[in-house]
Short mmCIF file of C-alpha atoms and ligand atoms in Angstrom, two decimals:
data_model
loop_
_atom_site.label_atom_id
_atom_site.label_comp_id
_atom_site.label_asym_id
_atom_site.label_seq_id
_atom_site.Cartn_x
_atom_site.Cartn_y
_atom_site.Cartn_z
CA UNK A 316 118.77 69.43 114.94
CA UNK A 317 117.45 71.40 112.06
CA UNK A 318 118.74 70.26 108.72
CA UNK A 319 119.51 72.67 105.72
CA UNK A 320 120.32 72.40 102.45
CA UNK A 321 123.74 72.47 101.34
CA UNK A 322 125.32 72.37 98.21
CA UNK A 323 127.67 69.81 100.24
CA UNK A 324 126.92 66.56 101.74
CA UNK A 325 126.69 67.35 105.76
CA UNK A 326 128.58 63.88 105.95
CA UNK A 327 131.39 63.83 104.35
CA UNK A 328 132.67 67.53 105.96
CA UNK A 329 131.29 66.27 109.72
CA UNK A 330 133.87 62.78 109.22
CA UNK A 331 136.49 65.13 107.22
CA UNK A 332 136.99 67.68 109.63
CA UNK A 333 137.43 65.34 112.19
CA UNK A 334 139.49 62.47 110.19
CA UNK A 335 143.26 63.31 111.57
CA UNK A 336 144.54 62.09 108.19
CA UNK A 337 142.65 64.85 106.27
CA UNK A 338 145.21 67.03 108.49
CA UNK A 339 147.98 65.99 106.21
CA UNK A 340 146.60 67.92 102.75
CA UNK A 341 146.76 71.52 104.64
CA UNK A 342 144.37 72.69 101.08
CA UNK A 343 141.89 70.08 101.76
CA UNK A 344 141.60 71.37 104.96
CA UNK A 345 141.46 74.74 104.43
CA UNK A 346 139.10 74.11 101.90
CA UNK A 347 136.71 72.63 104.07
CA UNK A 348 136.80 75.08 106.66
CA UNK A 349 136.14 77.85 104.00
CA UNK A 350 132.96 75.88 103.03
CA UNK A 351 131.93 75.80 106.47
CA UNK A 352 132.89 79.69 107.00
CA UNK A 353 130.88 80.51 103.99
CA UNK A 354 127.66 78.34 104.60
CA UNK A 355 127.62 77.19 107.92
CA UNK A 356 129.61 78.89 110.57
CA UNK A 357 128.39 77.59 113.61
CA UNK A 358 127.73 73.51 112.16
CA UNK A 359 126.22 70.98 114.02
CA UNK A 360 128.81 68.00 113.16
CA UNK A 361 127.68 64.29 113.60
CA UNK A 362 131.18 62.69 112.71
CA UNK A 363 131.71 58.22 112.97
CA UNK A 364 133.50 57.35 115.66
CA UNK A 365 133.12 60.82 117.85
CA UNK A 366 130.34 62.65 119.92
CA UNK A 367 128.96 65.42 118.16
CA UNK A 368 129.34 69.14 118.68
CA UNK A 369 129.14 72.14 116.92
CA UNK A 370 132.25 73.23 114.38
CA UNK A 371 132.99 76.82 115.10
CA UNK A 372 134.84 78.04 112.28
CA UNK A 373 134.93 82.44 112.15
CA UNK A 374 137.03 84.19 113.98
CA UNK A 375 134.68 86.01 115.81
CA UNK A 376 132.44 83.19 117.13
CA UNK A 377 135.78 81.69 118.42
CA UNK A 378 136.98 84.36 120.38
CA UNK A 379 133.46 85.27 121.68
CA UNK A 380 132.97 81.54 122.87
CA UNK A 381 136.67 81.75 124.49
CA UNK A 382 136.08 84.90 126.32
CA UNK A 383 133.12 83.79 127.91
CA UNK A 384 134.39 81.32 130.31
CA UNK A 385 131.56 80.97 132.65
CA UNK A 386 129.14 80.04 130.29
CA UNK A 387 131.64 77.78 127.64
CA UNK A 388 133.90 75.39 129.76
CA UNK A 389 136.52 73.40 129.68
CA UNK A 390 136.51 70.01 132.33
CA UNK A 391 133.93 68.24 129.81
CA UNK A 392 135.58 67.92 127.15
CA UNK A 393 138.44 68.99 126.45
CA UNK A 394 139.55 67.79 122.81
CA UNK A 395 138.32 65.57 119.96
CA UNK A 396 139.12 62.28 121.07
CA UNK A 397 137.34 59.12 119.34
CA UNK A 398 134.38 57.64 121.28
CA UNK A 399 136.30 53.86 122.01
CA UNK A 400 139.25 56.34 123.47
CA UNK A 401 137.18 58.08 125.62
CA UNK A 402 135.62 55.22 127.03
CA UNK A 403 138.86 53.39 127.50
CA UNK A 404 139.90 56.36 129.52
CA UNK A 405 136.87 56.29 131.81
CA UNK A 406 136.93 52.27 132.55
CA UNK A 407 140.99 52.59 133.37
CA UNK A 408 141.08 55.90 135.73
CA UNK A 409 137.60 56.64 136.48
CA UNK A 410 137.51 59.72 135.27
CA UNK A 411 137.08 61.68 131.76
CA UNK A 412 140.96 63.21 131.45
CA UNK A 413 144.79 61.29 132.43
CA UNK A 414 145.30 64.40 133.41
CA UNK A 415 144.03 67.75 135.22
CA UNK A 416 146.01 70.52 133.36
CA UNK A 417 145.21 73.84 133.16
CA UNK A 418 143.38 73.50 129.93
CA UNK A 419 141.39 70.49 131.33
CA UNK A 420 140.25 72.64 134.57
CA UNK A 421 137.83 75.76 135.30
CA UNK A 422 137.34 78.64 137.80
CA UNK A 423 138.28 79.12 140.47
CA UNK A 424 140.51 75.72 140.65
CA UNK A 425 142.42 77.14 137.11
CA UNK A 426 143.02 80.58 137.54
CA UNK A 427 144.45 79.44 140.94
CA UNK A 428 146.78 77.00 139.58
CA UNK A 429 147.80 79.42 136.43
CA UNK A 430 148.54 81.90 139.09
CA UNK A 431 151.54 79.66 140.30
CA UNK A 432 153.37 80.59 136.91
CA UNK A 433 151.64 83.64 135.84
CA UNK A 434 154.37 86.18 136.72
CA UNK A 435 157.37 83.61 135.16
CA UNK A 436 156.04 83.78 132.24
CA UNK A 437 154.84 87.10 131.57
CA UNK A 438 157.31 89.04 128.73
CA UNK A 439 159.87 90.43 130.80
CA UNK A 440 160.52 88.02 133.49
CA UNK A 441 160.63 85.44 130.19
CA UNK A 442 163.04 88.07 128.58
CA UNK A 443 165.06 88.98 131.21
CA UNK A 444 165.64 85.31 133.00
CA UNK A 445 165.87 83.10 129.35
CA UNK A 446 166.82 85.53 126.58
CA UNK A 447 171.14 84.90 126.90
CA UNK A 448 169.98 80.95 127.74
CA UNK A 449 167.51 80.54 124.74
CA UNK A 450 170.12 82.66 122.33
CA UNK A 451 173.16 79.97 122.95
CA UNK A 452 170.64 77.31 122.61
CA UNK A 453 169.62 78.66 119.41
CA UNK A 454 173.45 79.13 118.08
CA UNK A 455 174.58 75.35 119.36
CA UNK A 456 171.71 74.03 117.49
CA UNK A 457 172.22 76.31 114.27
CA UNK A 458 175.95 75.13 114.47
CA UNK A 459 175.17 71.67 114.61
CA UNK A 460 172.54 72.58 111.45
CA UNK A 461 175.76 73.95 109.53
CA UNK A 462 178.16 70.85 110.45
CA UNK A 463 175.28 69.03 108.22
CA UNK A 464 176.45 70.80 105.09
CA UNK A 465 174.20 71.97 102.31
CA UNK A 466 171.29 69.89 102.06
CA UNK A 467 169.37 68.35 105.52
CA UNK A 468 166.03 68.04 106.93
CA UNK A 469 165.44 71.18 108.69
CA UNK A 470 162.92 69.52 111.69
CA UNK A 471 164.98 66.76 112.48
CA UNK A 472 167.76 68.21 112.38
CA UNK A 473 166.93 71.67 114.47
CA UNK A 474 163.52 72.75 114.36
CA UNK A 475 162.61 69.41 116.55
CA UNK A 476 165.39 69.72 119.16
CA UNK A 477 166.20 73.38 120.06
CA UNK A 478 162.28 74.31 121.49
CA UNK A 479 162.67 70.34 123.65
CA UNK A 480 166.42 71.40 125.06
CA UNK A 481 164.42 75.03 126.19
CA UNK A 482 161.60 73.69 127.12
CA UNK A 483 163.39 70.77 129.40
CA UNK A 484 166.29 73.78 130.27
CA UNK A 485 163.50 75.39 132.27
CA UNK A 486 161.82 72.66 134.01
CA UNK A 487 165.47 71.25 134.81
CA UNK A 488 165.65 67.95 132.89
CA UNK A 489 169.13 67.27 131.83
CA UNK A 490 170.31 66.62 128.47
CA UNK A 491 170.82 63.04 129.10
CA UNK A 492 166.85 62.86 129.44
CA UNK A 493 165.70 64.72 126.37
CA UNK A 494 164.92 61.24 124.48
CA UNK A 495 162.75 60.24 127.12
CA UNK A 496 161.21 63.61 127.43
CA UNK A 497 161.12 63.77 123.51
CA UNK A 498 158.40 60.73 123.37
CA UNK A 499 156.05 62.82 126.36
CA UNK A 500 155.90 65.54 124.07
CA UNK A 501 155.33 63.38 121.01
CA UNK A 502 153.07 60.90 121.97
CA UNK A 503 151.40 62.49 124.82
CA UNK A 504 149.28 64.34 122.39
CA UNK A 505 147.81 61.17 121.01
CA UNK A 506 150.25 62.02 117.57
CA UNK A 507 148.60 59.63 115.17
CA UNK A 508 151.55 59.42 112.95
CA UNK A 509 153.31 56.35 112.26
CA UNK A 510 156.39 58.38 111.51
CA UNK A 511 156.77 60.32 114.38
CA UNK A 512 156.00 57.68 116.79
CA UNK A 513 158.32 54.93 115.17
CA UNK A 514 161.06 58.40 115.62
CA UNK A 515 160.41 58.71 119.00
CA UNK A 516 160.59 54.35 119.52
CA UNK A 517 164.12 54.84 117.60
CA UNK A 518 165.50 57.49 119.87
CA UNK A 519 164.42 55.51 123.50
CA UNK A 520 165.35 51.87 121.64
CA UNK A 521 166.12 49.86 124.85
CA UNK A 522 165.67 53.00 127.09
CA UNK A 523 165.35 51.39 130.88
CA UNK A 524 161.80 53.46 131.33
CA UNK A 525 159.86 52.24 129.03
CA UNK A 526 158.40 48.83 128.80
CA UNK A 527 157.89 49.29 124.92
CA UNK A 528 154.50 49.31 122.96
CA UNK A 529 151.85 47.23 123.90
CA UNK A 530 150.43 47.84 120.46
CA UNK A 531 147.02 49.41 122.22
CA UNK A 532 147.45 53.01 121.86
CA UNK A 533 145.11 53.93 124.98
CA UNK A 534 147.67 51.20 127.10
CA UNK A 535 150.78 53.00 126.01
CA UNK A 536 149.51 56.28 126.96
CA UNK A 537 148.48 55.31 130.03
CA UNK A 538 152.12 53.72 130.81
CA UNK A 539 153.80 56.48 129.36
CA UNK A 540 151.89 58.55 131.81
CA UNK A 541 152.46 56.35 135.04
CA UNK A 542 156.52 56.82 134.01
CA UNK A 543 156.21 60.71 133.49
CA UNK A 544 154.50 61.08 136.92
CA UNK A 545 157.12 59.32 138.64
CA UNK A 546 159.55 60.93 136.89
CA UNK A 547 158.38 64.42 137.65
CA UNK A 548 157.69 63.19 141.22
CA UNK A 549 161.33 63.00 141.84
CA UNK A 550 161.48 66.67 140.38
CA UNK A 551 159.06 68.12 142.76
CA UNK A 552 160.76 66.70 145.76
CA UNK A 553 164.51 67.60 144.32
CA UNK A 554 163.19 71.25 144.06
CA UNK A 555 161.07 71.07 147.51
CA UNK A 556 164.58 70.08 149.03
CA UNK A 557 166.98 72.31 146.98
CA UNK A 558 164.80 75.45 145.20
CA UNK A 559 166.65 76.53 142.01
CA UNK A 560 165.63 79.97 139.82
CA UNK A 561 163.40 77.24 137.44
CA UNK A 562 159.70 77.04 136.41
CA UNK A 563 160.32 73.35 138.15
CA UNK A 564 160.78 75.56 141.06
CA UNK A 565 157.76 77.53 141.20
CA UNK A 566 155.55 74.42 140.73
CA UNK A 567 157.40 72.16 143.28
CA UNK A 568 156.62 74.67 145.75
CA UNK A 569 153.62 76.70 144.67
CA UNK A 570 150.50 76.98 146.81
CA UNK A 571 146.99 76.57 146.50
CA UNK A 572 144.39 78.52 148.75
CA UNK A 573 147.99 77.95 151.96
CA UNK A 574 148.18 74.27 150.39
CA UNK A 575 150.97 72.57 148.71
CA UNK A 576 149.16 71.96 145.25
CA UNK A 577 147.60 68.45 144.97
CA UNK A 578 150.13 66.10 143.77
CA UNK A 579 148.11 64.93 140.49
CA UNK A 580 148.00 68.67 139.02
CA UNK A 581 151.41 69.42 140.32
CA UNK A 582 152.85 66.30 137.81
CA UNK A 583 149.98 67.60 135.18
CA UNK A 584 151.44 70.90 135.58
CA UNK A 585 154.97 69.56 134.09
CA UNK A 586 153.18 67.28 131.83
CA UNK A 587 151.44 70.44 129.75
CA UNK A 588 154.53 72.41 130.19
CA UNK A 589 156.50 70.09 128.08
CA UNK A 590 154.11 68.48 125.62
CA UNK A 591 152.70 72.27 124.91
CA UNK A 592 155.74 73.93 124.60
CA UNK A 593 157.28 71.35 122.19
CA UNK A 594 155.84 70.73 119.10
CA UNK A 595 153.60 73.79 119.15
CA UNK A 596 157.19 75.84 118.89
CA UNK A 597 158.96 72.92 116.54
CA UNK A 598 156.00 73.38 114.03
CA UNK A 599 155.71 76.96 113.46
CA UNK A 600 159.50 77.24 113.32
CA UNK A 601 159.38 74.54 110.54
CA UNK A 602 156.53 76.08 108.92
CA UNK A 603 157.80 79.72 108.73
CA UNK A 604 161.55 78.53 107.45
CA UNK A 605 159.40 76.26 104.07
CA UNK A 606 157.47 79.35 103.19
CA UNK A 607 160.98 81.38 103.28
CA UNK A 608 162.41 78.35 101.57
CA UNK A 609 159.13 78.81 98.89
CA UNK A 610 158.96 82.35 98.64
CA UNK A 611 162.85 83.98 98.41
CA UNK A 612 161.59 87.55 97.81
CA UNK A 613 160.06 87.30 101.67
CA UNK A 614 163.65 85.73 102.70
CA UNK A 615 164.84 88.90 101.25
CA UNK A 616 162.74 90.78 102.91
CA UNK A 617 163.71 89.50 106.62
CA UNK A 618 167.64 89.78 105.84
CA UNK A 619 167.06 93.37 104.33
CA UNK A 620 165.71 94.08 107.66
CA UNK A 621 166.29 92.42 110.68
CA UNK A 622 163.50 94.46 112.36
CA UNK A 623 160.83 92.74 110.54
CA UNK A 624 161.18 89.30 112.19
CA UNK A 625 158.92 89.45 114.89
CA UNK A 626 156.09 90.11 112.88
CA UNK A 627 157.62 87.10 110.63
CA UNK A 628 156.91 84.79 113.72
CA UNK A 629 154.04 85.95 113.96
CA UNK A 630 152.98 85.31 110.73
CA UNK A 631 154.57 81.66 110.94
CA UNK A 632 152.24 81.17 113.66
CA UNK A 633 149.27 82.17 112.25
CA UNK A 634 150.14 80.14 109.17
CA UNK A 635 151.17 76.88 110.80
CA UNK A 636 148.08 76.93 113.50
CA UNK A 637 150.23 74.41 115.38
CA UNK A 638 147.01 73.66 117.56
CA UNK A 639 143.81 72.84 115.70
CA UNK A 640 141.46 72.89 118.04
CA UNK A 641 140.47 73.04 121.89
CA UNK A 642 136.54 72.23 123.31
CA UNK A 643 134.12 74.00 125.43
CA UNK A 644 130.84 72.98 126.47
CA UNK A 645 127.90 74.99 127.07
CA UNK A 646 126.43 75.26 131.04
CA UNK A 647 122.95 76.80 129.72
CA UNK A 648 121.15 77.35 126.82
CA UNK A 649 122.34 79.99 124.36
CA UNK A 650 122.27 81.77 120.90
CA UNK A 651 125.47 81.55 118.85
CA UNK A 652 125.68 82.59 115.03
CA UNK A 653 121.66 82.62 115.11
CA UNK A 654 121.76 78.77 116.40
CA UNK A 655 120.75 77.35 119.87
CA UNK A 656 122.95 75.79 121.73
CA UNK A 657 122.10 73.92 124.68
CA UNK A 658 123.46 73.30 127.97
CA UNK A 659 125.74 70.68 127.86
CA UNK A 660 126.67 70.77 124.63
CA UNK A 661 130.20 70.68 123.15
CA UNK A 662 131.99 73.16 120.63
CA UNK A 663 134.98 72.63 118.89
CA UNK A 664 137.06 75.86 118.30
CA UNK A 665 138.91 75.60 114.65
CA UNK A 666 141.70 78.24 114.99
CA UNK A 667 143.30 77.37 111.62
CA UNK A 668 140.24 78.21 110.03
CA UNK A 669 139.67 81.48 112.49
CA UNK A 670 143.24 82.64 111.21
CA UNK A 671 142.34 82.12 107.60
CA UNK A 672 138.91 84.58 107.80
CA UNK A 673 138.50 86.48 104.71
CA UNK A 674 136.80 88.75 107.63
CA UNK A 675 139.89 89.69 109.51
CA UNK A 676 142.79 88.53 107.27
CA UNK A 677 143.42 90.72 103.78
CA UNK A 678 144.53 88.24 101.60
CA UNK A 679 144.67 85.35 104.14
CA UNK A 680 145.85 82.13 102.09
CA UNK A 681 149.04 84.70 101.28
CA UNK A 682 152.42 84.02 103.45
CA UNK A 683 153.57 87.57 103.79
CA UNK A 684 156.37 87.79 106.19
CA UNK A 685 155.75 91.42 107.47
CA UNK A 686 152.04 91.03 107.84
CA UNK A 687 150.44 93.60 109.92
CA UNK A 688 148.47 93.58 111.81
CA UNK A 689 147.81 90.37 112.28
CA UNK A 690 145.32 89.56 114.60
CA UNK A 691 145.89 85.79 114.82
CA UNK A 692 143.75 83.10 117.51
CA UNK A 693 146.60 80.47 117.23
CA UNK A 694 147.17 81.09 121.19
CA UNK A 695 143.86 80.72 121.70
CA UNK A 696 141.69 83.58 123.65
CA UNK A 697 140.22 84.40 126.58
CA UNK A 698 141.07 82.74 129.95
CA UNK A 699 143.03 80.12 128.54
CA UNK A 700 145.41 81.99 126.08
CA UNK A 701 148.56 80.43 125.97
CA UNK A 702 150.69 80.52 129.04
CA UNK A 703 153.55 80.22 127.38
CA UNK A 704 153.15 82.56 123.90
CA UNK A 705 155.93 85.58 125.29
CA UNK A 706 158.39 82.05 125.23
CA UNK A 707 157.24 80.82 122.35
CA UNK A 708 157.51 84.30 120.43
CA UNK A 709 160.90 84.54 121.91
CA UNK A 710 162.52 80.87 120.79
CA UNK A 711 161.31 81.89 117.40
CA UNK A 712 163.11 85.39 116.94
CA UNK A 713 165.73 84.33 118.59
CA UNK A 714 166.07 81.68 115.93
CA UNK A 715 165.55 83.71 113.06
CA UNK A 716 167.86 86.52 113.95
CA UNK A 717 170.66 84.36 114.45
CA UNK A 718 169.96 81.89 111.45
CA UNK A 719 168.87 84.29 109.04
CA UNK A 720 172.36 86.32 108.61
CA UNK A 721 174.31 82.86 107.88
CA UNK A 722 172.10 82.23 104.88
CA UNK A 723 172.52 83.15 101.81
CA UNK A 724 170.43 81.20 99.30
CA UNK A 725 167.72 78.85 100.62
CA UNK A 726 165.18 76.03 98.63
CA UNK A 727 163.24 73.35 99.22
CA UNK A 728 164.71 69.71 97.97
CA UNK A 729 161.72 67.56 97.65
CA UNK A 730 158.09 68.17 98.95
CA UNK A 731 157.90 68.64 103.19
CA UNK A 732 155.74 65.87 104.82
CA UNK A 733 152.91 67.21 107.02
CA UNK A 734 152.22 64.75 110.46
CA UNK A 735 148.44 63.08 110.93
CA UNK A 736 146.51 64.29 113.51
CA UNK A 737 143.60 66.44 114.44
CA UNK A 738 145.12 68.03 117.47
CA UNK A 739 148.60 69.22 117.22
CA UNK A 740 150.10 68.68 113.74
CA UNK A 741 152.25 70.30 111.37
CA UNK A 742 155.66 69.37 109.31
CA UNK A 743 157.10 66.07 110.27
CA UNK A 744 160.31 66.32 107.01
CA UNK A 745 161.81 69.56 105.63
CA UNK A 746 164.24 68.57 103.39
CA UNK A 747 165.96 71.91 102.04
CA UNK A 748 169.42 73.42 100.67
CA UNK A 749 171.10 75.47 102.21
CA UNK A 750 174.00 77.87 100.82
CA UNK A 751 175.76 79.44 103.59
CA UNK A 752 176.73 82.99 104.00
C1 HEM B 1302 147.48 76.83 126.03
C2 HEM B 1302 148.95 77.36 121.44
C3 HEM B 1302 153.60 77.46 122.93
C4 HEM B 1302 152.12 76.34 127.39
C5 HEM B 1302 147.49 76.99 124.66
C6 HEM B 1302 146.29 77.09 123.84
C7 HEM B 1302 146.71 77.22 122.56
C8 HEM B 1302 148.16 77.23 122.56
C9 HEM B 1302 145.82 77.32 121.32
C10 HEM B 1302 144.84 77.01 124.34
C11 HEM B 1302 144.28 78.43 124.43
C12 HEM B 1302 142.81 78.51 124.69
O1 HEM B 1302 142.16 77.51 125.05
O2 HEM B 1302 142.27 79.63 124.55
C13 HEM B 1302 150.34 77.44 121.46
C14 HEM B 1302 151.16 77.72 120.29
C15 HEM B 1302 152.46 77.75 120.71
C16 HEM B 1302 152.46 77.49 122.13
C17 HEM B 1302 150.61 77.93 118.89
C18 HEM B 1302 153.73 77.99 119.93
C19 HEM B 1302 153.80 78.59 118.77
C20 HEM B 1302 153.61 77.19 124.27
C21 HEM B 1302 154.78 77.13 125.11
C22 HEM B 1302 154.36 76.77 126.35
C23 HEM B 1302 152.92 76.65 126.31
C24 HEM B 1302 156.22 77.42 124.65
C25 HEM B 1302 155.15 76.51 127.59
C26 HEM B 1302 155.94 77.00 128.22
C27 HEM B 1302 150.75 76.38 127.39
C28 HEM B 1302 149.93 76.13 128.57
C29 HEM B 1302 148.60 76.27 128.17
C30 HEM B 1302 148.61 76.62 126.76
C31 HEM B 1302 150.45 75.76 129.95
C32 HEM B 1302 147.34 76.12 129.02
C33 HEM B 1302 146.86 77.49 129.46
C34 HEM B 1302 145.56 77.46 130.23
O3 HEM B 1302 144.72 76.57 130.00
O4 HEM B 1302 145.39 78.36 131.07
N1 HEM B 1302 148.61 77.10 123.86
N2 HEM B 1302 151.16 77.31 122.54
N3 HEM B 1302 152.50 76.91 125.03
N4 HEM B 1302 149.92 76.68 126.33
FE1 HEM B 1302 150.54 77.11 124.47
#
């Protein structure tokens, strides 16, 4: 690879970038990215540890790689996963992914399995079937916030529970199997943080399920696998015998090509319904409510007018970037930002730093609630874009328009802890007071 001459050492930012504890200083990040936007937008990044790739970090190269879906795929590799992980995977299941979610698959076998849920999801059907369901989730939760009193930790106490109970509402977990459900959706994501995953071993202490930790992080992921698939297995043949109006449902019984889909994507399907409509909704709701809690002329702003929330969650999700990154790899040889790639070659696509271009953004390290327009990637682009974003952007307003009213005066008690990891990350404490209406 050709080398150039930076006034930064090609090093440090290729372990950095990739080091899931940088993830935790959000300006050391975003500083790094803005080096790489500046001098180096499509990087060739040799990192310890990891394969290398190339580090796509303007918002245009990422959407142009995402859009073109023939040429930059998915099944390779599908996210930054150490070397010694990736190798454990392969010995264990004989193949490069636990899974085969949608994000892990291609044409024509994806857009035949995302065509299963396509329609549920879409805005209205998500509107018209959730909206009254999501809204009294939203107020029990938001009641339960207010029995706390004045000061409390705003993700443990509501921004980490209300997106699980919608999230297992629609694939028809009960309530009495949220803890279990609550270490999938932490863990499955290969969360780094010693925090959240000593959280998640407090809330399933003793649960029958789980064997507890082997202290091998591949091992546990691999069990905690073997117990979701069985769990979900029961799912698919509860709805195959008695159909309810769930997502649950429509994957129990969707077909592929006249064929029942193959059990292993069927359970995958459940698997990245839960783990990516968890956190990915707990973070930016955590994120947007500290920047109100930091900046009370924007809180102001939102309770003067009620209209101007949705463009609030939008801005929340463009700020938080729950998901950092997703991977393609090249099937030929091709030009990108003036560098060759070659076939077979693997890009990583950093949305944070897409939805912090100086290109696209005006004044994009500024929170400003009623931002517009704001053309954010932090769904992704292209074939892939979220399935779930019309929920997502849903949970959120409803949240906001039923929180926002009861407050009157809100601020920050001590500093809000950001979780480790290079995948999905964002606040893991958000201690705050809170004077009610
Ligand atoms: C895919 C972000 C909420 C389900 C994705 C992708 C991103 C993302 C970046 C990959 C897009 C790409 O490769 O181009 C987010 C964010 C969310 C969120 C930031 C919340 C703020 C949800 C929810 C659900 C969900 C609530 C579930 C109901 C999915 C699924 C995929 C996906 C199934 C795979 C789509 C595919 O590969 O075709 N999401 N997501 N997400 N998301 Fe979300």
């Amino acid at each position: 690879m050709a080398t150039q001459a930076f006034s930064w050492s090609r090093e440090t930012i290729d372990d950095r970038i990739v080091n899931p504890e940088v993830y935790t200083d959000t300006a050391a990040l975003l500083a790094d990215y803005a080096t790489l936007r500046r001098d180096d937008p499509v990087h060739w990044t040799e990192p310890k540890g990891y394969r290398p790739f190339w580090a796509i970090t303007r918002h245009a190269d990422i959407t142009s790689v995402s859009k073109a879906n023939d040429l930059f795929i998915n099944r390779e590799r599908t996210y930054l996963s150490p070397i010694e992980g990736e190798q454990w995977i392969l010995q264990t299941t004989g193949d490069t992914h636990l899974f085969r979610t949608l994000v892990d698959l291609d044409d024509p076998e994806h857009r035949k399995l995302r065509q299963i849920t396509h329609s549920w999801f879409q805005p209205g059907a998500v509107k018209s079937n959730l909206e009254p369901k999501v809204r009294a989730i939203a107020r029990e939760h938001i009641e339960l916030m207010k029995s706390r009193g004045e000061t409390l930790d705003f993700v443990n106490e509501v921004a980490l529970f209300y997106p699980l109970r919608v999230i297992m509402e629609i694939l028809g977990v009960p309530r009495e199997d949220e803890p279990m459900m609550l270490k999938l959706t932490q863990e499955t994501f290969g969360s780094l943080d010693p925090d959240v995953i000593a959280r998640s071993q407090m809330l399933t202490e003793g649960a029958s399920f789980w064997g507890g930790s082997s202290g091998n992080k591949q091992v546990d992921l691999f069990q905690l696998a073997q117990v979701f698939f069985q769990y979900f297995g029961a799912v698919i043949a509860d709805r195959r015998a008695n159909p309810r109006d769930d997502v649950a449902t429509v994957i129990a019984n969707g077909l592929i090509d006249g064929q029942p889909i193959p059990e292993r994507e069927a359970l995958s399907y459940y698997v990245i319904t839960a783990t990516a409509g968890h956190d990915t909704t707990s973070t930016s709701a955590a994120g947007g409510f500290c920047e109100l809690a930091r900046n009370p002329a924007e809180l102001a702003k939102l309770k003067a007018d009620p209209s101007l929330i949705p463009l609030f969650v939008e801005e929340a999700i463009r700020w938080t970037t729950p998901v950092k990154h997703f991977m393609r790899t090249a099937t030929q040889d091709t030009e990108l930002g003036g560098k060759t790639i070659r076939k077979g070659d693997a890009l990583a696509l950093f949305y944070m730093s897409g939805n912090r271009d100086e290109a696209v953004f005006d004044e994009p390290d500024l929170f400003k609630a009623d931002r517009n327009p704001n053309k954010h990637i932090a769904f992704g682009h292209g074939a892939h874009l979220c399935l779930g974003m019309h929920l997502a952007r849903l949970e959120l307003k409803i949240l906001f328009e039923e929180l926002l009213p009861l407050i009157d005066t809100l601020e920050l008690t001590a500093e809000p802890k950001i979780s480790t990891g290079n995948f999905v990350n964002g606040l893991k404490t958000l201690p705050v007071r809170v004077t009610w209406a």
